[in-house]
Amino acid sequence: MAAASLWSQSKARALHSGRTMKSPMETIDAYLTRKHQELQLLNACLRRPHAVPAPRSVSEVVRHKFQLAAALKAEHVLTDWSATETAWADTDDHHTGPFAFSYDYQRADLDVRGPSFYAQQQSSESTIYTISGMAAIAALLLATRPVLGEADLMMLPGSYGETQELIDAHARHLRSATLPDDLADTLARRSSAPRLLLLDSSATAARFEAVLRCARPAIDLLIFDTTCFANGSGRIRRVLAWARRCNVPVAMLRSHTKLDSLGAEYGRLGSVVFVDWTTIAPGRVALQALTGETRNAVRLLGGAALPAHFPPYVGMAPYRDLTNRRVAAILRNSRRARRQFARTLRGLTAELDFAHGLYVTLDSDAPLDEASARRAAAAMSEDLRRAGLPIRHAGSFGFDFAATEWFHDATTDRYSVRVAVPDLPGALWDELTDAIATWWSLHQGRSAAA
């Protein structure tokens, strides 16, 4: 089925469907206008802008966006050719959009000056940029060893799987423990050893909120992975406000490859942000060394950021508004998908209500392992893509198309298929969720398992 015919059907559904929301759905025309604004923003960063016609389909949006991102990166390499691994050229600081960089050998002393990726820069903020989100958390966790020695690290059930792998394999000075259901009591319990809390949005919304209801947490450091929250998210503000009330210092971790690049995966980039570090209580004075030790870990691990990976459009006026509108559309679509799948895929869903709201997971009557979950994700994506629907088999999220991949829940040790919710107009997303539910029931339900 052609994309154009899908869109005409979607327009009709927007007018006549019984599946309505309290807030009006974005029309196809409004969506394409907004996407044109995103393309124009990227294009405006080029020294020699291209002609950017208004897109007529989701596939055109995706193609033009990635082409413009590639042109930006290529132009950066050609014009800033002296920005080599070792800064040997006698030039001024290198620039990428609003960001300025200075460094010497192998970027081990990389200094970055520019706007914060977060909507509101925090007071006494100190930022260390890295080559990826995992490089950021690896440097921070390994830096706790010379600063704190052995320590207890508490995590919510369902915390990001690769972070757990990293801790188990390479940060054994941290005694990791998953918080039980009575997490408020556990958080309030005193200990002679330093206590760290790792909070990320891969947990369920209920567990995430339960942490913020704990009035007196006995923790020495909050490690807050913000990757799956929009950089202007109210959840980030609430977590920081909670930490301040409880007088707990915060180190925020983030992968900027996901939600901070308008879905274009501009480049691999991560960061550690130390918030209000100058106000650390006297009893936690040892933590003041953590900033320097994290920088040292980045240097020794070779994890410094690449200047070419900083999106030049971050500091431009429309960026924040377009980013907020993108993520709002994704979260609206996520709520629609949760209701749809809960109703039509009874017994065939895994977790639907993650704290971040960026994806849902589908279960099967026949137990899945990693290989079978990957095959199911790829097969569903390929079948629906051939039908003209905007879906791909891809291991990330925040795109202008739905992305499927295998998913492992470390809490239950079960595999499922993750459906990452896209930024699409509501009527087209409804059509896609209907197709996903139909395909999944046919291939993974009882009749398929029989």
GROMACS .gro file of C-alpha atoms in nm:
model
  450
    1MET     CA    1   0.000   0.000   0.000
    2ALA     CA    2   0.147   0.337  -0.098
    3ALA     CA    3   0.223   0.595   0.167
    4ALA     CA    4  -0.002   0.849  -0.007
    5SER     CA    5  -0.304   0.619   0.019
    6LEU     CA    6  -0.221   0.546   0.381
    7TRP     CA    7  -0.223   0.914   0.450
    8SER     CA    8  -0.559   0.973   0.281
    9GLN     CA    9  -0.706   0.694   0.492
   10SER     CA   10  -0.547   0.841   0.802
   11LYS     CA   11  -0.701   1.182   0.730
   12ALA     CA   12  -1.043   1.022   0.709
   13ARG     CA   13  -0.987   0.834   1.032
   14ALA     CA   14  -0.886   1.153   1.206
   15LEU     CA   15  -1.233   1.288   1.123
   16HIS     CA   16  -1.448   0.980   1.171
   17SER     CA   17  -1.264   0.739   1.402
   18GLY     CA   18  -1.417   0.650   1.734
   19ARG     CA   19  -1.068   0.648   1.886
   20THR     CA   20  -1.042   1.008   1.997
   21MET     CA   21  -0.849   1.192   2.265
   22LYS     CA   22  -0.937   1.491   2.478
   23SER     CA   23  -0.669   1.697   2.301
   24PRO     CA   24  -0.695   1.727   1.920
   25MET     CA   25  -0.468   1.510   1.712
   26GLU     CA   26  -0.207   1.671   1.493
   27THR     CA   27  -0.321   1.661   1.132
   28ILE     CA   28  -0.104   1.528   0.854
   29ASP     CA   29  -0.065   1.877   0.711
   30ALA     CA   30   0.036   2.025   1.049
   31TYR     CA   31   0.282   1.741   1.100
   32LEU     CA   32   0.448   1.796   0.762
   33THR     CA   33   0.469   2.169   0.829
   34ARG     CA   34   0.643   2.100   1.161
   35LYS     CA   35   0.882   1.857   0.995
   36HIS     CA   36   0.962   2.116   0.730
   37GLN     CA   37   1.061   2.351   1.013
   38GLU     CA   38   1.297   2.085   1.150
   39LEU     CA   39   1.456   2.042   0.809
   40GLN     CA   40   1.490   2.417   0.769
   41LEU     CA   41   1.664   2.438   1.107
   42LEU     CA   42   1.924   2.181   1.001
   43ASN     CA   43   1.963   2.346   0.664
   44ALA     CA   44   2.022   2.689   0.822
   45CYS     CA   45   2.336   2.554   0.990
   46LEU     CA   46   2.504   2.485   0.654
   47ARG     CA   47   2.742   2.744   0.517
   48ARG     CA   48   2.589   2.676   0.179
   49PRO     CA   49   2.224   2.592   0.248
   50HIS     CA   50   2.034   2.365   0.013
   51ALA     CA   51   1.690   2.415  -0.131
   52VAL     CA   52   1.460   2.232   0.111
   53PRO     CA   53   1.116   2.163  -0.039
   54ALA     CA   54   0.830   2.082   0.193
   55PRO     CA   55   0.822   1.703   0.254
   56ARG     CA   56   0.523   1.509   0.125
   57SER     CA   57   0.568   1.186   0.321
   58VAL     CA   58   0.731   1.038   0.629
   59SER     CA   59   0.991   0.869   0.409
   60GLU     CA   60   1.085   1.207   0.261
   61VAL     CA   61   1.115   1.355   0.612
   62VAL     CA   62   1.351   1.078   0.720
   63ARG     CA   63   1.558   1.086   0.402
   64HIS     CA   64   1.599   1.464   0.394
   65LYS     CA   65   1.678   1.481   0.765
   66PHE     CA   66   1.957   1.225   0.751
   67GLN     CA   67   2.093   1.374   0.428
   68LEU     CA   68   2.111   1.720   0.586
   69ALA     CA   69   2.278   1.577   0.898
   70ALA     CA   70   2.536   1.406   0.676
   71ALA     CA   71   2.594   1.729   0.484
   72LEU     CA   72   2.650   1.917   0.811
   73LYS     CA   73   2.905   1.662   0.928
   74ALA     CA   74   3.083   1.661   0.592
   75GLU     CA   75   3.097   2.038   0.583
   76HIS     CA   76   3.241   2.045   0.934
   77VAL     CA   77   3.521   1.808   0.833
   78LEU     CA   78   3.602   2.010   0.521
   79THR     CA   79   3.598   2.353   0.681
   80ASP     CA   80   3.751   2.261   1.018
   81TRP     CA   81   4.019   2.034   0.873
   82SER     CA   82   4.280   2.141   1.131
   83ALA     CA   83   4.072   1.997   1.417
   84THR     CA   84   4.277   1.678   1.426
   85GLU     CA   85   4.312   1.436   1.717
   86THR     CA   86   4.614   1.631   1.835
   87ALA     CA   87   4.568   2.008   1.809
   88TRP     CA   88   4.889   2.092   1.622
   89ALA     CA   89   4.763   2.378   1.406
   90ASP     CA   90   4.832   2.735   1.513
   91THR     CA   91   4.467   2.844   1.501
   92ASP     CA   92   4.203   2.987   1.726
   93ASP     CA   93   3.961   2.761   1.911
   94HIS     CA   94   3.760   2.528   1.691
   95HIS     CA   95   3.386   2.583   1.664
   96THR     CA   96   3.074   2.381   1.588
   97GLY     CA   97   2.772   2.604   1.588
   98PRO     CA   98   2.757   2.768   1.933
   99PHE     CA   99   3.019   2.532   2.081
  100ALA     CA  100   3.388   2.624   2.108
  101PHE     CA  101   3.659   2.366   2.176
  102SER     CA  102   4.017   2.379   2.292
  103TYR     CA  103   4.242   2.082   2.357
  104ASP     CA  104   4.589   1.944   2.319
  105TYR     CA  105   4.699   1.582   2.279
  106GLN     CA  106   4.422   1.334   2.187
  107ARG     CA  107   4.154   1.566   2.339
  108ALA     CA  108   4.253   1.441   2.686
  109ASP     CA  109   4.209   1.794   2.817
  110LEU     CA  110   3.907   1.881   2.602
  111ASP     CA  111   3.741   2.203   2.712
  112VAL     CA  112   3.394   2.275   2.575
  113ARG     CA  113   3.224   2.613   2.596
  114GLY     CA  114   2.868   2.647   2.479
  115PRO     CA  115   2.502   2.613   2.577
  116SER     CA  116   2.373   2.339   2.801
  117PHE     CA  117   2.178   2.062   2.631
  118TYR     CA  118   1.934   2.083   2.921
  119ALA     CA  119   1.655   2.339   2.900
  120GLN     CA  120   1.770   2.516   3.215
  121GLN     CA  121   2.136   2.522   3.305
  122GLN     CA  122   2.177   2.428   3.670
  123SER     CA  123   2.359   2.645   3.922
  124SER     CA  124   2.719   2.547   3.990
  125GLU     CA  125   2.699   2.309   3.696
  126SER     CA  126   3.012   2.131   3.574
  127THR     CA  127   2.989   1.928   3.252
  128ILE     CA  128   3.221   1.663   3.114
  129TYR     CA  129   3.149   1.549   2.758
  130THR     CA  130   3.230   1.199   2.637
  131ILE     CA  131   3.222   0.994   2.318
  132SER     CA  132   2.893   0.823   2.418
  133GLY     CA  133   2.645   0.781   2.700
  134MET     CA  134   2.805   0.452   2.805
  135ALA     CA  135   3.147   0.621   2.812
  136ALA     CA  136   3.002   0.881   3.048
  137ILE     CA  137   2.861   0.630   3.294
  138ALA     CA  138   3.171   0.409   3.273
  139ALA     CA  139   3.398   0.702   3.359
  140LEU     CA  140   3.177   0.812   3.648
  141LEU     CA  141   3.137   0.467   3.801
  142LEU     CA  142   3.507   0.386   3.775
  143ALA     CA  143   3.592   0.726   3.926
  144THR     CA  144   3.399   0.636   4.240
  145ARG     CA  145   3.665   0.376   4.324
  146PRO     CA  146   3.952   0.618   4.414
  147VAL     CA  147   3.704   0.861   4.572
  148LEU     CA  148   3.482   0.633   4.782
  149GLY     CA  149   3.641   0.289   4.779
  150GLU     CA  150   3.379   0.018   4.818
  151ALA     CA  151   3.023   0.144   4.822
  152ASP     CA  152   2.664   0.024   4.800
  153LEU     CA  153   2.484   0.100   4.476
  154MET     CA  154   2.105   0.072   4.476
  155MET     CA  155   1.903   0.044   4.156
  156LEU     CA  156   1.538   0.012   4.065
  157PRO     CA  157   1.416  -0.315   3.914
  158GLY     CA  158   1.438  -0.289   3.537
  159SER     CA  159   1.729  -0.044   3.527
  160TYR     CA  160   1.910  -0.018   3.193
  161GLY     CA  161   2.058  -0.359   3.112
  162GLU     CA  162   2.397  -0.246   2.978
  163THR     CA  163   2.454  -0.034   3.288
  164GLN     CA  164   2.398  -0.342   3.502
  165GLU     CA  165   2.637  -0.540   3.283
  166LEU     CA  166   2.901  -0.269   3.320
  167ILE     CA  167   2.870  -0.268   3.699
  168ASP     CA  168   2.880  -0.646   3.733
  169ALA     CA  169   3.183  -0.685   3.505
  170HIS     CA  170   3.397  -0.377   3.565
  171ALA     CA  171   3.281  -0.187   3.875
  172ARG     CA  172   3.297  -0.459   4.136
  173HIS     CA  173   3.385  -0.212   4.409
  174LEU     CA  174   3.019  -0.117   4.389
  175ARG     CA  175   2.798  -0.367   4.568
  176SER     CA  176   2.489  -0.344   4.350
  177ALA     CA  177   2.146  -0.430   4.487
  178THR     CA  178   1.800  -0.404   4.336
  179LEU     CA  179   1.557  -0.213   4.554
  180PRO     CA  180   1.267  -0.422   4.688
  181ASP     CA  181   0.901  -0.320   4.682
  182ASP     CA  182   0.939  -0.138   5.016
  183LEU     CA  183   1.200   0.084   4.855
  184ALA     CA  184   1.123   0.386   5.076
  185ASP     CA  185   1.226   0.194   5.387
  186THR     CA  186   1.538   0.064   5.213
  187LEU     CA  187   1.639   0.410   5.092
  188ALA     CA  188   1.596   0.554   5.441
  189ARG     CA  189   1.811   0.285   5.604
  190ARG     CA  190   2.148   0.409   5.731
  191SER     CA  191   2.476   0.234   5.651
  192SER     CA  192   2.840   0.272   5.746
  193ALA     CA  193   2.944   0.239   5.380
  194PRO     CA  194   2.878   0.511   5.119
  195ARG     CA  195   2.539   0.463   4.954
  196LEU     CA  196   2.466   0.556   4.592
  197LEU     CA  197   2.132   0.550   4.412
  198LEU     CA  198   2.121   0.494   4.036
  199LEU     CA  199   1.795   0.630   3.898
  200ASP     CA  200   1.702   0.581   3.535
  201SER     CA  201   1.380   0.586   3.340
  202SER     CA  202   1.391   0.225   3.223
  203ALA     CA  203   1.204   0.132   3.541
  204THR     CA  204   0.825   0.139   3.556
  205ALA     CA  205   0.653   0.471   3.612
  206ALA     CA  206   0.516   0.349   3.947
  207ARG     CA  207   0.859   0.258   4.086
  208PHE     CA  208   1.014   0.580   3.959
  209GLU     CA  209   0.746   0.786   4.133
  210ALA     CA  210   0.784   0.584   4.453
  211VAL     CA  211   1.145   0.703   4.482
  212LEU     CA  212   1.036   1.067   4.470
  213ARG     CA  213   0.792   1.004   4.754
  214CYS     CA  214   1.075   0.902   4.987
  215ALA     CA  215   1.115   1.198   5.225
  216ARG     CA  216   1.444   1.110   5.393
  217PRO     CA  217   1.669   0.899   5.172
  218ALA     CA  218   1.996   0.801   5.337
  219ILE     CA  219   2.209   0.824   5.023
  220ASP     CA  220   2.536   1.003   4.957
  221LEU     CA  221   2.505   1.045   4.580
  222LEU     CA  222   2.227   1.031   4.323
  223ILE     CA  223   2.337   0.911   3.979
  224PHE     CA  224   2.055   1.018   3.748
  225ASP     CA  225   2.049   0.886   3.391
  226THR     CA  226   1.834   1.135   3.198
  227THR     CA  227   1.884   0.981   2.852
  228CYS     CA  228   1.520   0.883   2.797
  229PHE     CA  229   1.372   1.209   2.922
  230ALA     CA  230   1.346   1.517   2.702
  231ASN     CA  231   1.614   1.771   2.788
  232GLY     CA  232   1.339   2.004   2.911
  233SER     CA  233   1.142   1.734   3.094
  234GLY     CA  234   0.950   1.822   3.407
  235ARG     CA  235   1.061   1.488   3.549
  236ILE     CA  236   1.422   1.608   3.545
  237ARG     CA  237   1.322   1.922   3.734
  238ARG     CA  238   1.127   1.716   3.989
  239VAL     CA  239   1.417   1.480   4.052
  240LEU     CA  240   1.659   1.769   4.103
  241ALA     CA  241   1.413   1.945   4.335
  242TRP     CA  242   1.375   1.622   4.536
  243ALA     CA  243   1.752   1.582   4.565
  244ARG     CA  244   1.792   1.942   4.681
  245ARG     CA  245   1.522   1.902   4.946
  246CYS     CA  246   1.703   1.592   5.068
  247ASN     CA  247   2.048   1.757   5.041
  248VAL     CA  248   2.178   1.485   4.806
  249PRO     CA  249   2.439   1.576   4.541
  250VAL     CA  250   2.353   1.475   4.183
  251ALA     CA  251   2.555   1.355   3.886
  252MET     CA  252   2.338   1.354   3.573
  253LEU     CA  253   2.431   1.117   3.289
  254ARG     CA  254   2.304   1.143   2.934
  255SER     CA  255   2.342   1.005   2.586
  256HIS     CA  256   2.277   1.295   2.347
  257THR     CA  257   2.244   1.063   2.047
  258LYS     CA  258   1.880   0.991   2.126
  259LEU     CA  259   1.640   1.278   2.194
  260ASP     CA  260   1.875   1.574   2.150
  261SER     CA  261   1.937   1.557   1.775
  262LEU     CA  262   1.583   1.589   1.628
  263GLY     CA  263   1.586   1.217   1.547
  264ALA     CA  264   1.882   1.250   1.311
  265GLU     CA  265   2.139   1.060   1.523
  266TYR     CA  266   2.381   1.341   1.451
  267GLY     CA  267   2.679   1.186   1.630
  268ARG     CA  268   2.773   0.979   1.935
  269LEU     CA  269   2.790   1.208   2.235
  270GLY     CA  270   2.744   1.173   2.610
  271SER     CA  271   2.793   1.380   2.921
  272VAL     CA  272   2.821   1.384   3.298
  273VAL     CA  273   2.683   1.694   3.467
  274PHE     CA  274   2.764   1.758   3.833
  275VAL     CA  275   2.483   1.969   3.980
  276ASP     CA  276   2.530   2.200   4.281
  277TRP     CA  277   2.862   2.033   4.353
  278THR     CA  278   2.992   2.332   4.550
  279THR     CA  279   2.722   2.286   4.814
  280ILE     CA  280   2.822   1.933   4.917
  281ALA     CA  281   2.765   1.882   5.289
  282PRO     CA  282   3.075   1.852   5.512
  283GLY     CA  283   3.004   1.485   5.577
  284ARG     CA  284   3.038   1.413   5.206
  285VAL     CA  285   3.347   1.622   5.140
  286ALA     CA  286   3.524   1.326   4.975
  287LEU     CA  287   3.278   1.353   4.685
  288GLN     CA  288   3.430   1.686   4.583
  289ALA     CA  289   3.711   1.490   4.422
  290LEU     CA  290   3.469   1.300   4.197
  291THR     CA  291   3.466   1.565   3.923
  292GLY     CA  292   3.843   1.554   3.882
  293GLU     CA  293   3.858   1.175   3.901
  294THR     CA  294   3.586   1.147   3.635
  295ARG     CA  295   3.785   1.371   3.403
  296ASN     CA  296   4.087   1.153   3.470
  297ALA     CA  297   3.888   0.838   3.392
  298VAL     CA  298   3.769   0.989   3.062
  299ARG     CA  299   4.133   1.064   2.974
  300LEU     CA  300   4.261   0.717   3.063
  301LEU     CA  301   3.973   0.538   2.890
  302GLY     CA  302   4.013   0.750   2.575
  303GLY     CA  303   3.649   0.853   2.603
  304ALA     CA  304   3.669   1.226   2.527
  305ALA     CA  305   3.401   1.368   2.299
  306LEU     CA  306   3.457   1.451   1.933
  307PRO     CA  307   3.385   1.816   1.843
  308ALA     CA  308   3.229   1.701   1.516
  309HIS     CA  309   2.956   1.519   1.712
  310PHE     CA  310   2.806   1.833   1.870
  311PRO     CA  311   2.486   1.922   1.679
  312PRO     CA  312   2.535   2.285   1.564
  313TYR     CA  313   2.163   2.362   1.581
  314VAL     CA  314   2.136   2.310   1.958
  315GLY     CA  315   2.182   2.678   2.039
  316MET     CA  316   1.948   2.811   1.769
  317ALA     CA  317   1.620   2.970   1.875
  318PRO     CA  318   1.373   2.716   1.720
  319TYR     CA  319   1.563   2.413   1.850
  320ARG     CA  320   1.411   2.397   2.197
  321ASP     CA  321   1.055   2.448   2.073
  322LEU     CA  322   1.087   2.186   1.798
  323THR     CA  323   1.247   1.937   2.036
  324ASN     CA  324   0.970   1.985   2.291
  325ARG     CA  325   0.703   1.941   2.025
  326ARG     CA  326   0.871   1.624   1.894
  327VAL     CA  327   0.888   1.461   2.235
  328ALA     CA  328   0.534   1.571   2.323
  329ALA     CA  329   0.409   1.400   2.007
  330ILE     CA  330   0.600   1.082   2.095
  331LEU     CA  331   0.455   1.078   2.447
  332ARG     CA  332   0.100   1.134   2.317
  333ASN     CA  333   0.147   0.847   2.075
  334SER     CA  334   0.286   0.632   2.354
  335ARG     CA  335  -0.029   0.680   2.561
  336ARG     CA  336  -0.241   0.585   2.259
  337ALA     CA  337  -0.030   0.273   2.201
  338ARG     CA  338  -0.053   0.161   2.563
  339ARG     CA  339  -0.432   0.181   2.558
  340GLN     CA  340  -0.452   0.011   2.219
  341PHE     CA  341  -0.221  -0.279   2.303
  342ALA     CA  342  -0.372  -0.331   2.650
  343ARG     CA  343  -0.712  -0.366   2.483
  344THR     CA  344  -0.624  -0.569   2.172
  345LEU     CA  345  -0.323  -0.775   2.285
  346ARG     CA  346  -0.439  -0.915   2.617
  347GLY     CA  347  -0.181  -1.164   2.739
  348LEU     CA  348   0.062  -1.064   2.463
  349THR     CA  349   0.219  -0.757   2.621
  350ALA     CA  350   0.512  -0.730   2.858
  351GLU     CA  351   0.576  -0.388   3.019
  352LEU     CA  352   0.373  -0.100   2.876
  353ASP     CA  353   0.422   0.173   3.135
  354PHE     CA  354   0.789   0.266   3.151
  355ALA     CA  355   0.879   0.589   3.329
  356HIS     CA  356   1.012   0.740   3.006
  357GLY     CA  357   0.708   0.653   2.794
  358LEU     CA  358   0.921   0.609   2.481
  359TYR     CA  359   0.854   0.245   2.404
  360VAL     CA  360   0.637  -0.053   2.490
  361THR     CA  361   0.722  -0.423   2.492
  362LEU     CA  362   0.530  -0.715   2.342
  363ASP     CA  363   0.528  -1.070   2.479
  364SER     CA  364   0.456  -1.402   2.311
  365ASP     CA  365   0.266  -1.716   2.404
  366ALA     CA  366   0.580  -1.914   2.318
  367PRO     CA  367   0.879  -1.803   2.530
  368LEU     CA  368   1.125  -1.587   2.337
  369ASP     CA  369   1.502  -1.583   2.359
  370GLU     CA  370   1.727  -1.312   2.218
  371ALA     CA  371   1.750  -1.469   1.873
  372SER     CA  372   1.378  -1.539   1.833
  373ALA     CA  373   1.285  -1.193   1.964
  374ARG     CA  374   1.523  -1.033   1.714
  375ARG     CA  375   1.375  -1.242   1.430
  376ALA     CA  376   1.021  -1.145   1.532
  377ALA     CA  377   1.111  -0.776   1.546
  378ALA     CA  378   1.277  -0.791   1.204
  379ALA     CA  379   0.996  -0.992   1.042
  380MET     CA  380   0.720  -0.766   1.173
  381SER     CA  381   0.905  -0.453   1.066
  382GLU     CA  382   0.974  -0.589   0.719
  383ASP     CA  383   0.616  -0.704   0.659
  384LEU     CA  384   0.462  -0.376   0.775
  385ARG     CA  385   0.726  -0.168   0.594
  386ARG     CA  386   0.637  -0.342   0.270
  387ALA     CA  387   0.277  -0.241   0.333
  388GLY     CA  388   0.392   0.120   0.324
  389LEU     CA  389   0.397   0.184   0.700
  390PRO     CA  390   0.678   0.389   0.866
  391ILE     CA  391   0.847   0.119   1.073
  392ARG     CA  392   1.203  -0.018   1.077
  393HIS     CA  393   1.405  -0.279   1.260
  394ALA     CA  394   1.642  -0.050   1.452
  395GLY     CA  395   1.799  -0.066   1.797
  396SER     CA  396   1.724   0.284   1.920
  397PHE     CA  397   1.435   0.526   1.968
  398GLY     CA  398   1.322   0.883   1.910
  399PHE     CA  399   1.296   0.855   1.532
  400ASP     CA  400   1.033   0.976   1.287
  401PHE     CA  401   0.950   0.610   1.228
  402ALA     CA  402   0.863   0.327   1.466
  403ALA     CA  403   1.162   0.110   1.557
  404THR     CA  404   1.153  -0.251   1.674
  405GLU     CA  405   1.418  -0.461   1.846
  406TRP     CA  406   1.455  -0.741   2.097
  407PHE     CA  407   1.437  -0.647   2.464
  408HIS     CA  408   1.562  -0.823   2.777
  409ASP     CA  409   1.401  -0.759   3.115
  410ALA     CA  410   1.670  -0.829   3.373
  411THR     CA  411   1.409  -0.836   3.651
  412THR     CA  412   1.212  -1.126   3.502
  413ASP     CA  413   1.491  -1.261   3.278
  414ARG     CA  414   1.241  -1.269   2.991
  415TYR     CA  415   1.284  -1.154   2.634
  416SER     CA  416   1.027  -0.954   2.443
  417VAL     CA  417   1.004  -0.721   2.143
  418ARG     CA  418   1.038  -0.348   2.198
  419VAL     CA  419   0.835  -0.106   1.986
  420ALA     CA  420   0.985   0.243   2.006
  421VAL     CA  421   0.715   0.503   1.956
  422PRO     CA  422   0.778   0.752   1.672
  423ASP     CA  423   0.696   1.116   1.614
  424LEU     CA  424   0.404   1.067   1.375
  425PRO     CA  425   0.062   1.227   1.337
  426GLY     CA  426  -0.191   1.050   1.558
  427ALA     CA  427  -0.410   0.908   1.282
  428LEU     CA  428  -0.116   0.748   1.104
  429TRP     CA  429   0.016   0.612   1.433
  430ASP     CA  430  -0.328   0.460   1.506
  431GLU     CA  431  -0.312   0.285   1.170
  432LEU     CA  432   0.035   0.154   1.252
  433THR     CA  433  -0.059   0.031   1.601
  434ASP     CA  434  -0.362  -0.148   1.451
  435ALA     CA  435  -0.128  -0.319   1.204
  436ILE     CA  436   0.123  -0.409   1.477
  437ALA     CA  437  -0.152  -0.559   1.696
  438THR     CA  438  -0.292  -0.760   1.405
  439TRP     CA  439   0.050  -0.889   1.297
  440TRP     CA  440   0.156  -0.975   1.651
  441SER     CA  441  -0.167  -1.160   1.732
  442LEU     CA  442  -0.137  -1.362   1.411
  443HIS     CA  443   0.229  -1.455   1.451
  444GLN     CA  444   0.285  -1.466   1.829
  445GLY     CA  445  -0.056  -1.557   1.971
  446ARG     CA  446  -0.193  -1.893   2.069
  447SER     CA  447  -0.282  -1.993   1.714
  448ALA     CA  448   0.076  -1.926   1.603
  449ALA     CA  449   0.223  -2.116   1.897
  450ALA     CA  450  -0.004  -2.417   1.842
   0.00000   0.00000   0.00000
